[in-house]
Coordinates of C-alpha atoms in Angstrom, one line a residue:
Chain Z
M618 CA 214.8 49.9 138.8
R619 CA 211.2 50.3 140.5
K620 CA 211.4 51.5 144.0
V621 CA 207.4 50.7 145.0
L622 CA 205.1 48.3 143.6
V623 CA 201.4 49.2 143.2
L624 CA 199.6 46.0 143.4
N625 CA 196.0 47.3 142.3
E626 CA 194.5 50.9 141.0
K627 CA 192.0 50.7 143.8
D628 CA 195.1 50.6 146.5
N629 CA 195.7 53.6 148.7
I630 CA 199.0 52.1 149.6
A631 CA 202.1 51.0 147.7
V632 CA 205.0 48.2 148.6
C633 CA 208.2 49.7 149.0
L634 CA 210.9 47.4 147.2
V635 CA 213.8 49.3 148.5
E636 CA 214.2 51.2 152.1
M637 CA 213.1 54.4 151.6
A638 CA 214.9 57.9 153.6
I639 CA 212.8 60.9 154.4
G640 CA 212.8 63.1 151.5
E641 CA 213.0 60.7 148.7
V642 CA 210.6 61.3 145.8
I643 CA 208.4 58.4 144.1
G644 CA 207.7 59.5 140.5
Q645 CA 206.9 56.2 138.8
D646 CA 203.2 54.6 137.7
G647 CA 201.8 58.1 137.9
L648 CA 202.6 58.8 141.4
N649 CA 204.1 61.6 142.8
L650 CA 205.1 61.7 146.2
T651 CA 207.7 62.6 148.9
I652 CA 208.6 60.1 151.3
Q653 CA 207.6 61.4 155.0
S654 CA 209.1 58.9 157.1
L655 CA 211.8 56.1 157.0
I656 CA 210.2 53.2 155.7
P657 CA 212.0 49.7 155.7
R658 CA 211.8 47.5 152.5
G659 CA 208.8 45.6 152.0
H660 CA 206.6 47.8 154.1
K661 CA 203.9 50.2 152.9
V662 CA 203.9 54.0 151.9
A663 CA 200.2 55.7 151.7
T664 CA 199.7 56.7 148.1
S665 CA 196.4 58.9 149.0
P666 CA 195.5 60.5 152.0
I667 CA 193.9 58.3 154.6
A668 CA 191.3 59.6 157.3
K669 CA 191.2 58.2 160.7
N670 CA 188.8 55.0 160.3
E671 CA 189.3 54.7 156.7
G672 CA 189.9 51.5 155.0
I673 CA 193.5 50.6 154.1
I674 CA 193.1 48.9 150.6
K675 CA 195.8 46.5 149.0
Y676 CA 195.3 44.0 146.4
G677 CA 192.1 46.1 145.7
E678 CA 190.9 44.6 149.1
R679 CA 190.3 46.0 152.6
M680 CA 193.0 44.9 154.7
G681 CA 192.1 46.9 157.9
H682 CA 191.6 50.7 159.1
A683 CA 193.7 53.7 160.0
T684 CA 193.7 54.5 163.5
T685 CA 194.9 58.2 162.9
D686 CA 194.9 60.4 159.8
I687 CA 197.6 59.1 157.5
K688 CA 199.5 61.8 155.2
V689 CA 200.7 60.7 151.5
G690 CA 204.3 59.3 151.9
E691 CA 203.8 58.4 155.5
H692 CA 204.7 54.6 156.5
V693 CA 201.6 52.5 156.9
H694 CA 202.1 50.0 159.4
T695 CA 201.2 48.7 163.2
H696 CA 201.8 52.2 164.6
N697 CA 198.7 53.6 162.5
V698 CA 196.5 50.6 161.2
L699 CA 194.4 47.9 163.0
G700 CA 192.5 45.1 161.4
D701 CA 188.9 44.9 161.1
R702 CA 188.2 41.2 161.8
L703 CA 189.0 40.2 165.3
S704 CA 186.4 40.4 168.0
T705 CA 188.8 41.1 170.9
E706 CA 190.0 43.9 169.2
Q707 CA 189.9 47.6 171.3
V708 CA 189.7 50.5 168.8
V709 CA 191.9 53.4 170.6
Chain Y
M15 CA 205.9 20.5 125.0
S16 CA 206.3 19.6 128.9
K17 CA 208.3 16.3 129.8
E18 CA 206.6 13.3 130.6
L19 CA 205.5 12.7 134.2
T20 CA 207.0 9.4 136.0
A21 CA 205.9 7.9 139.2
F22 CA 205.7 4.6 141.2
E23 CA 202.4 2.8 140.7
R24 CA 200.9 1.5 144.0
S25 CA 198.9 -1.8 143.9
D26 CA 195.5 0.0 145.0
G27 CA 196.3 2.6 142.0
R28 CA 198.1 5.4 143.8
W29 CA 200.8 6.9 142.8
G30 CA 204.2 7.8 144.7
L31 CA 206.6 10.2 143.9
R32 CA 209.1 8.7 146.1
N33 CA 209.8 5.1 147.1
H34 CA 210.5 5.7 150.6
V35 CA 211.2 2.8 153.5
L36 CA 209.6 4.8 156.5
I37 CA 210.3 3.7 160.1
L38 CA 207.4 4.7 162.3
P39 CA 207.2 4.6 166.3
L40 CA 203.7 4.2 167.5
H41 CA 204.7 5.1 171.1
S42 CA 207.2 8.3 171.8
A43 CA 209.7 5.9 173.6
F44 CA 210.8 4.1 170.6
S45 CA 211.7 7.4 168.4
A46 CA 215.4 7.1 169.1
T47 CA 215.6 3.3 168.1
A48 CA 213.7 4.3 164.9
R49 CA 216.1 7.0 164.1
K50 CA 218.8 4.5 164.7
I51 CA 217.5 2.1 162.3
A52 CA 217.1 4.8 159.6
D53 CA 220.6 6.2 160.3
E54 CA 222.4 2.5 159.9
S55 CA 220.2 1.4 157.0
N56 CA 221.1 2.2 153.4
G57 CA 218.5 4.8 153.0
A58 CA 215.5 4.3 154.9
V59 CA 214.0 7.3 156.8
A60 CA 212.5 7.7 160.3
V61 CA 210.2 10.3 162.0
S62 CA 209.6 10.7 165.8
H63 CA 206.9 12.3 167.8
D64 CA 205.7 12.6 171.4
W65 CA 202.4 10.7 171.5
S66 CA 202.4 7.7 174.0
G67 CA 199.0 6.2 173.3
E68 CA 196.7 8.7 175.5
I69 CA 193.4 8.4 175.0
D70 CA 191.8 11.9 175.0
A71 CA 189.9 14.5 172.8
D72 CA 192.7 14.6 170.2
F73 CA 192.8 10.7 169.8
D74 CA 191.1 10.3 166.5
R75 CA 193.0 13.0 165.1
I76 CA 196.2 11.7 166.2
V77 CA 195.3 8.0 164.9
K78 CA 194.4 9.6 161.6
T79 CA 197.7 11.5 161.0
I80 CA 199.8 8.9 162.1
S81 CA 198.0 6.0 160.1
G82 CA 197.6 8.5 156.9
F83 CA 201.3 9.4 157.0
A84 CA 202.3 5.5 157.0
A85 CA 200.1 5.0 154.3
N86 CA 201.1 7.7 152.0
P87 CA 202.0 6.8 148.6
N88 CA 205.6 8.0 148.4
N89 CA 205.9 5.1 150.8
F90 CA 207.3 1.9 149.3
A91 CA 206.8 0.2 153.0
T92 CA 206.4 1.4 156.3
I93 CA 208.1 -0.6 159.5
F94 CA 206.5 0.0 162.9
I95 CA 207.9 -0.3 166.2
T96 CA 204.9 -1.2 168.6
I97 CA 204.4 -2.3 172.1
G98 CA 201.2 -4.1 170.8
T99 CA 198.3 -2.3 172.3
P100 CA 195.2 -2.6 170.5
N101 CA 195.2 1.3 169.9
E102 CA 198.7 0.8 168.2
L103 CA 197.6 -2.2 166.5
G104 CA 194.4 -0.3 165.1
I105 CA 196.5 2.3 163.6
I106 CA 198.4 -0.3 161.4
E107 CA 195.2 -1.8 160.6
L108 CA 194.0 1.6 159.4
A109 CA 197.1 2.2 157.5
R110 CA 196.4 -1.2 155.5
K111 CA 192.9 0.1 154.8
L112 CA 194.0 3.5 153.3
G113 CA 196.3 1.3 151.0
L114 CA 199.8 0.7 152.5
S115 CA 200.4 -2.6 150.8
K116 CA 203.8 -3.4 152.8
A117 CA 203.4 -2.9 156.5
E118 CA 205.9 -4.5 158.7
V119 CA 205.7 -5.0 162.3
L120 CA 208.4 -4.8 164.9
N121 CA 206.5 -5.7 168.0
V122 CA 208.6 -4.9 171.4
A123 CA 206.2 -7.0 173.7
E124 CA 207.6 -9.9 171.6
L125 CA 211.4 -9.2 170.5
G126 CA 212.1 -7.7 174.3
S127 CA 215.1 -5.6 174.1
M128 CA 215.6 -2.2 172.0
G129 CA 218.6 -3.8 170.6
K130 CA 217.2 -6.9 169.3
I131 CA 214.4 -4.4 167.6
A132 CA 217.2 -2.4 166.2
E133 CA 219.0 -5.2 164.7
I134 CA 215.9 -7.0 163.5
G135 CA 214.5 -3.5 162.4
L136 CA 217.9 -2.8 160.4
Q137 CA 217.8 -6.0 158.6
M138 CA 214.1 -5.4 157.6
A139 CA 214.8 -2.1 156.4
N140 CA 217.8 -3.1 154.3
S141 CA 215.8 -6.1 152.8
L142 CA 212.8 -3.7 152.0
L143 CA 215.2 -0.9 150.4
K144 CA 216.4 -3.8 148.1
E145 CA 212.8 -4.5 147.0
A146 CA 212.3 -0.7 146.8
K147 CA 215.1 -0.4 144.3
A148 CA 213.8 -3.3 142.1
V149 CA 210.6 -1.3 141.3
S150 CA 210.5 1.3 138.3
R151 CA 209.1 4.5 137.6
I152 CA 206.6 4.5 134.8
S153 CA 204.9 7.0 132.8
A154 CA 202.2 8.5 134.9
P155 CA 198.8 10.5 134.6
W156 CA 198.8 14.3 135.8
S157 CA 196.4 12.9 138.5
A158 CA 199.3 11.5 140.0
I159 CA 200.4 14.9 141.3
K160 CA 198.9 15.8 144.5
L161 CA 200.2 19.1 145.4
G162 CA 200.2 20.8 149.1
Q163 CA 200.7 24.7 149.1
E164 CA 202.3 26.1 152.2
C165 CA 203.8 29.2 153.4
G166 CA 206.2 30.0 156.5
G167 CA 208.1 32.8 157.4
S168 CA 205.8 35.3 155.2
D169 CA 207.1 38.6 154.3
A170 CA 205.4 41.6 152.7
L171 CA 206.5 40.1 149.3
S172 CA 205.2 36.6 150.1
G173 CA 201.8 38.1 148.5
I174 CA 203.2 39.6 145.5
T175 CA 206.1 37.3 144.4
A176 CA 206.4 33.8 145.6
N177 CA 202.7 33.1 146.5
P178 CA 201.1 34.4 143.2
A179 CA 203.9 32.4 141.3
L180 CA 202.8 29.3 143.0
G181 CA 199.3 30.3 142.0
V182 CA 200.1 30.1 138.3
A183 CA 201.9 26.6 138.8
S184 CA 198.9 25.5 140.5
D185 CA 196.5 26.7 138.3
R186 CA 198.5 25.0 135.4
L187 CA 198.6 21.5 137.3
V188 CA 194.6 21.9 138.1
E189 CA 193.9 22.3 134.5
L190 CA 196.0 19.3 133.5
G191 CA 194.2 17.2 136.2
S192 CA 196.3 17.3 138.9
S193 CA 195.3 17.9 142.9
S194 CA 196.3 21.0 144.7
V195 CA 195.3 22.0 148.3
L196 CA 195.7 25.3 150.0
G197 CA 195.5 25.1 153.8
E198 CA 196.2 27.1 156.8
T199 CA 192.8 28.0 158.1
T200 CA 194.5 30.6 160.4
E201 CA 196.4 32.2 157.4
I202 CA 193.1 32.8 155.2
L203 CA 191.1 34.2 158.1
G204 CA 190.0 37.8 156.6
A205 CA 190.2 36.6 153.0
E206 CA 187.8 33.6 153.3
H207 CA 185.1 35.4 151.5
L208 CA 187.1 36.0 148.2
L209 CA 187.8 32.1 148.3
A210 CA 184.3 31.1 148.8
A211 CA 183.4 33.3 145.8
R212 CA 185.3 31.2 143.8
A213 CA 183.8 27.6 144.9
I214 CA 182.4 25.5 142.2
T215 CA 178.9 25.7 144.3
P216 CA 177.4 27.8 146.8
E217 CA 177.3 25.1 149.3
I218 CA 181.4 24.7 148.8
G219 CA 181.7 28.5 149.3
A220 CA 179.5 28.3 152.8
Q221 CA 181.8 25.4 153.6
I222 CA 184.9 27.4 153.2
V223 CA 183.3 30.2 155.4
E224 CA 182.4 27.8 157.9
T225 CA 185.5 26.3 158.3
V226 CA 187.0 29.4 159.3
A227 CA 184.1 30.7 161.5
R228 CA 184.6 27.4 163.3
Y229 CA 187.9 28.4 164.0
E230 CA 187.1 31.7 165.1
R231 CA 184.7 30.6 167.4
S232 CA 187.4 28.2 168.9
I233 CA 189.6 30.8 169.7
N234 CA 187.3 33.4 171.0
Y235 CA 186.3 30.4 173.3
E236 CA 189.8 30.0 174.3
G237 CA 190.2 33.6 174.8
I238 CA 193.1 34.0 172.6
D239 CA 193.9 37.3 171.0
M240 CA 195.0 36.4 167.6
R241 CA 196.8 39.5 167.1
G242 CA 199.4 38.4 169.5
A243 CA 200.0 35.5 167.1
Q244 CA 199.1 36.6 163.7
P245 CA 200.7 38.0 162.0
S246 CA 203.8 37.1 163.8
R247 CA 206.6 39.2 165.1
G248 CA 208.7 38.1 162.1
N249 CA 205.9 38.9 159.7
I250 CA 205.4 42.3 161.2
E251 CA 209.2 43.0 160.9
G252 CA 208.8 42.0 157.4
G253 CA 206.0 44.7 156.7
L254 CA 202.9 42.7 157.3
T255 CA 200.3 44.8 159.3
T256 CA 197.3 42.8 159.6
L257 CA 196.0 39.4 159.6
E258 CA 193.6 40.3 156.8
E259 CA 196.8 41.5 154.7
K260 CA 198.8 38.5 155.5
S261 CA 195.5 36.2 154.6
L262 CA 195.0 38.0 151.3
G263 CA 198.8 37.3 150.6
A264 CA 198.7 33.5 151.5
A265 CA 195.6 33.3 149.5
K266 CA 197.5 34.0 146.3
K267 CA 199.0 30.4 146.4
A268 CA 195.8 29.0 145.1
G269 CA 195.9 30.9 142.1
S270 CA 192.6 31.8 140.3
A271 CA 191.0 28.0 139.7
Q272 CA 187.5 27.3 141.3
F273 CA 187.4 25.1 144.5
S274 CA 186.1 21.9 144.1
G275 CA 185.7 21.3 147.6
V276 CA 186.9 21.4 151.5
F277 CA 188.5 18.8 153.2
E278 CA 188.5 18.1 157.1
F279 CA 192.5 17.9 158.4
A280 CA 194.3 14.7 156.8
D281 CA 191.4 13.6 154.9
Q282 CA 192.6 11.6 151.9
V283 CA 193.0 13.6 148.7
T284 CA 191.8 11.4 146.0
K285 CA 190.3 13.5 142.9
P286 CA 191.7 16.2 140.9
G287 CA 191.2 19.9 141.1
L288 CA 191.9 22.8 143.7
Y289 CA 190.6 22.0 147.5
F290 CA 191.0 23.6 150.5
M291 CA 192.2 21.8 153.7
D292 CA 191.3 22.8 157.5
T293 CA 194.7 22.4 158.6
P294 CA 197.0 24.4 161.4
G295 CA 199.1 27.3 160.6
H296 CA 201.7 25.6 162.2
D297 CA 204.4 24.6 159.6
T298 CA 205.2 21.2 160.8
E299 CA 201.9 20.2 161.6
Q300 CA 200.6 21.1 158.4
L301 CA 203.1 19.3 156.5
T302 CA 202.7 16.3 158.4
G303 CA 198.6 16.6 158.1
Y304 CA 199.3 16.9 154.1
G305 CA 201.4 13.8 154.2
A306 CA 198.8 11.9 156.1
G307 CA 196.1 13.0 153.6
G308 CA 198.2 11.3 150.7
I309 CA 199.9 14.7 149.2
N310 CA 203.0 13.7 147.6
I311 CA 204.6 16.9 146.7
I312 CA 204.8 20.3 148.6
V313 CA 205.6 23.9 147.5
F314 CA 206.6 26.0 150.5
T315 CA 206.9 29.6 150.0
T316 CA 209.0 31.5 152.5
G317 CA 210.0 35.1 153.2
R318 CA 212.4 34.5 156.0
G319 CA 213.9 31.1 154.9
T320 CA 212.5 28.2 156.9
P321 CA 214.5 25.0 156.7
T322 CA 211.5 22.7 157.5
G323 CA 210.7 19.5 155.4
S324 CA 209.4 16.1 155.4
A325 CA 210.9 12.7 155.4
I326 CA 208.5 11.2 152.8
V327 CA 206.9 14.2 150.8
P328 CA 209.6 16.4 149.0
T329 CA 209.1 20.1 149.9
I330 CA 210.4 22.7 147.3
K331 CA 211.1 25.9 148.7
V332 CA 210.5 29.1 147.0
A333 CA 211.9 32.5 148.2
T334 CA 210.0 35.6 148.2
N335 CA 213.0 37.9 148.0
T336 CA 216.4 37.9 146.6
T337 CA 218.5 39.0 149.7
M338 CA 217.2 35.9 151.5
A339 CA 217.5 33.6 148.6
D340 CA 221.2 34.4 148.1
A341 CA 222.1 34.3 151.7
I342 CA 220.8 30.7 152.3
P343 CA 221.2 29.0 148.9
D344 CA 221.4 25.5 150.6
L345 CA 217.7 25.9 151.6
I346 CA 215.9 27.5 148.6
D347 CA 215.4 25.8 145.3
L348 CA 213.7 28.6 143.4
N349 CA 214.0 32.5 143.9
A350 CA 210.7 34.3 143.3
G351 CA 212.2 37.7 144.4
T352 CA 213.3 38.3 140.9
I353 CA 209.5 39.5 140.5
A354 CA 209.9 42.2 142.8
D355 CA 213.7 43.2 141.5
G356 CA 211.8 43.8 138.1
L357 CA 214.0 41.3 136.4
K358 CA 211.3 38.8 135.7
T359 CA 207.5 38.5 135.1
L360 CA 205.1 36.5 137.5
N361 CA 204.3 34.4 134.5
D362 CA 208.1 33.7 134.1
V363 CA 208.5 32.5 137.7
G364 CA 205.2 30.6 137.7
G365 CA 206.4 28.8 134.6
E366 CA 209.7 27.9 135.9
L367 CA 208.1 26.5 139.2
F368 CA 206.0 24.4 137.1
D369 CA 208.9 22.9 135.5
L370 CA 210.7 22.5 138.9
I371 CA 207.7 20.4 140.4
L372 CA 207.7 18.2 137.4
E373 CA 211.5 17.7 137.7
V374 CA 211.1 17.0 141.5
A375 CA 207.9 14.9 140.8
N376 CA 210.4 12.7 138.4
G377 CA 213.0 12.4 141.1
Q378 CA 215.1 15.3 141.4
L379 CA 215.9 16.0 145.2
T380 CA 214.9 19.2 146.7
K381 CA 217.2 21.2 149.1
A382 CA 215.2 20.1 152.2
E383 CA 215.7 16.4 151.2
K384 CA 219.4 16.9 150.4
G385 CA 219.5 18.4 153.9
L386 CA 217.7 15.7 155.4
H387 CA 215.0 18.0 156.9
H388 CA 212.6 15.4 158.5
E389 CA 210.2 17.4 160.5
F390 CA 207.0 15.7 162.0
S391 CA 204.4 17.0 164.6
L392 CA 201.1 15.6 165.6
S393 CA 198.5 18.5 165.5
R394 CA 196.3 18.8 168.7
M395 CA 193.4 20.9 169.4
Y396 CA 193.2 20.5 173.0
N397 CA 195.4 20.0 176.0
T398 CA 196.5 16.5 176.6
I399 CA 194.7 15.4 179.9
I400 CA 197.1 12.4 181.1
R401 CA 200.2 14.9 180.9

């Protein structure tokens, strides 16, 4: 069974289809990465290194940016990502 | 070869997929009586709301919603309970203009007691239900289907399972000549540039972008930080991180067809094609607005399992994940989680959903209909000044 879903080849994240434990190895769809943090089902894992302020790409589209450097295999979520669009946003 | 579509033809040429007798209070104080009549009748439905005739900035929006809902083609007849004020009588007149051929009126000012209203209302409802039963479905064109797209309680799988599966079904219906409507302005914020690029003219594309910009201006004016509300706490727990991410996934419901136009909230959906309607993200307000716009069937994708349904518009629930679909089978009509399980393809599930839409259009009851999930909410832009 597939553990992650890659939605678009331009993406730098994949969606986890099962909960991921630290140390788990993903070797499908040309990926070769080791999970660095506990990732709940349905959440995103970085499939490329993402630098601070770089875009998070899902469906081949930019859905926000990194607020810190993100390593391959790390959980990508609200603790390290902010949306781009909202005028009220304060980048920390 | 698809099965034939059948529906109820209304006198003005519109098509109903149901044949309801609706009891509709025009003042919040008559809500309990409306429900009592429906409960004691042989199958009438009722809704209730909190409007008491206030004239404020939302007056036109409320009048449009109530009159449009009364005139939805899924209604064989609507019984209004009114105190008889000019505003209330104006709503009945508007519903007639929108095509409601059977508008019955219970006037509290003339009849006096609520007991009498309930008694006469019950006789009226049962007599109309008898008339409704005598009307048969006939073969209908694909343009009879006016599909509303909705998502509620989204999770990270919404944008990869249920929403794109609905996109497949919507594309097929649009190609056959049905109407299909994407709504929820809040939930396309961040993805409007992608939808605008699919408009049939640059003007329509600009309208999509402006509809979202207008919404953004209004929330900035109110000083609201959208990050607090969207994505919601449930969305974030499900794995959605930003509003853009949620919007990209929400927009997958509209498939890949071109957009033929943009509607204001509760505008009448009359022509075939794919449209965008400016509706709020609140599930029940949005469902009510669709009903007021003459939409006669809804597909509602959900990641967390939302019971919300409509008294008059059949609402098909599509689960985004198998865990939830298995946990609440009494709410879910179709499980699109099989796509994420690697068991079915997007096209398989899109095809199953298309077949289910046809079955439901032809009379098969949805889980929300069986469970009597008859929610109704008026959408307001401003605070009510009289309260």
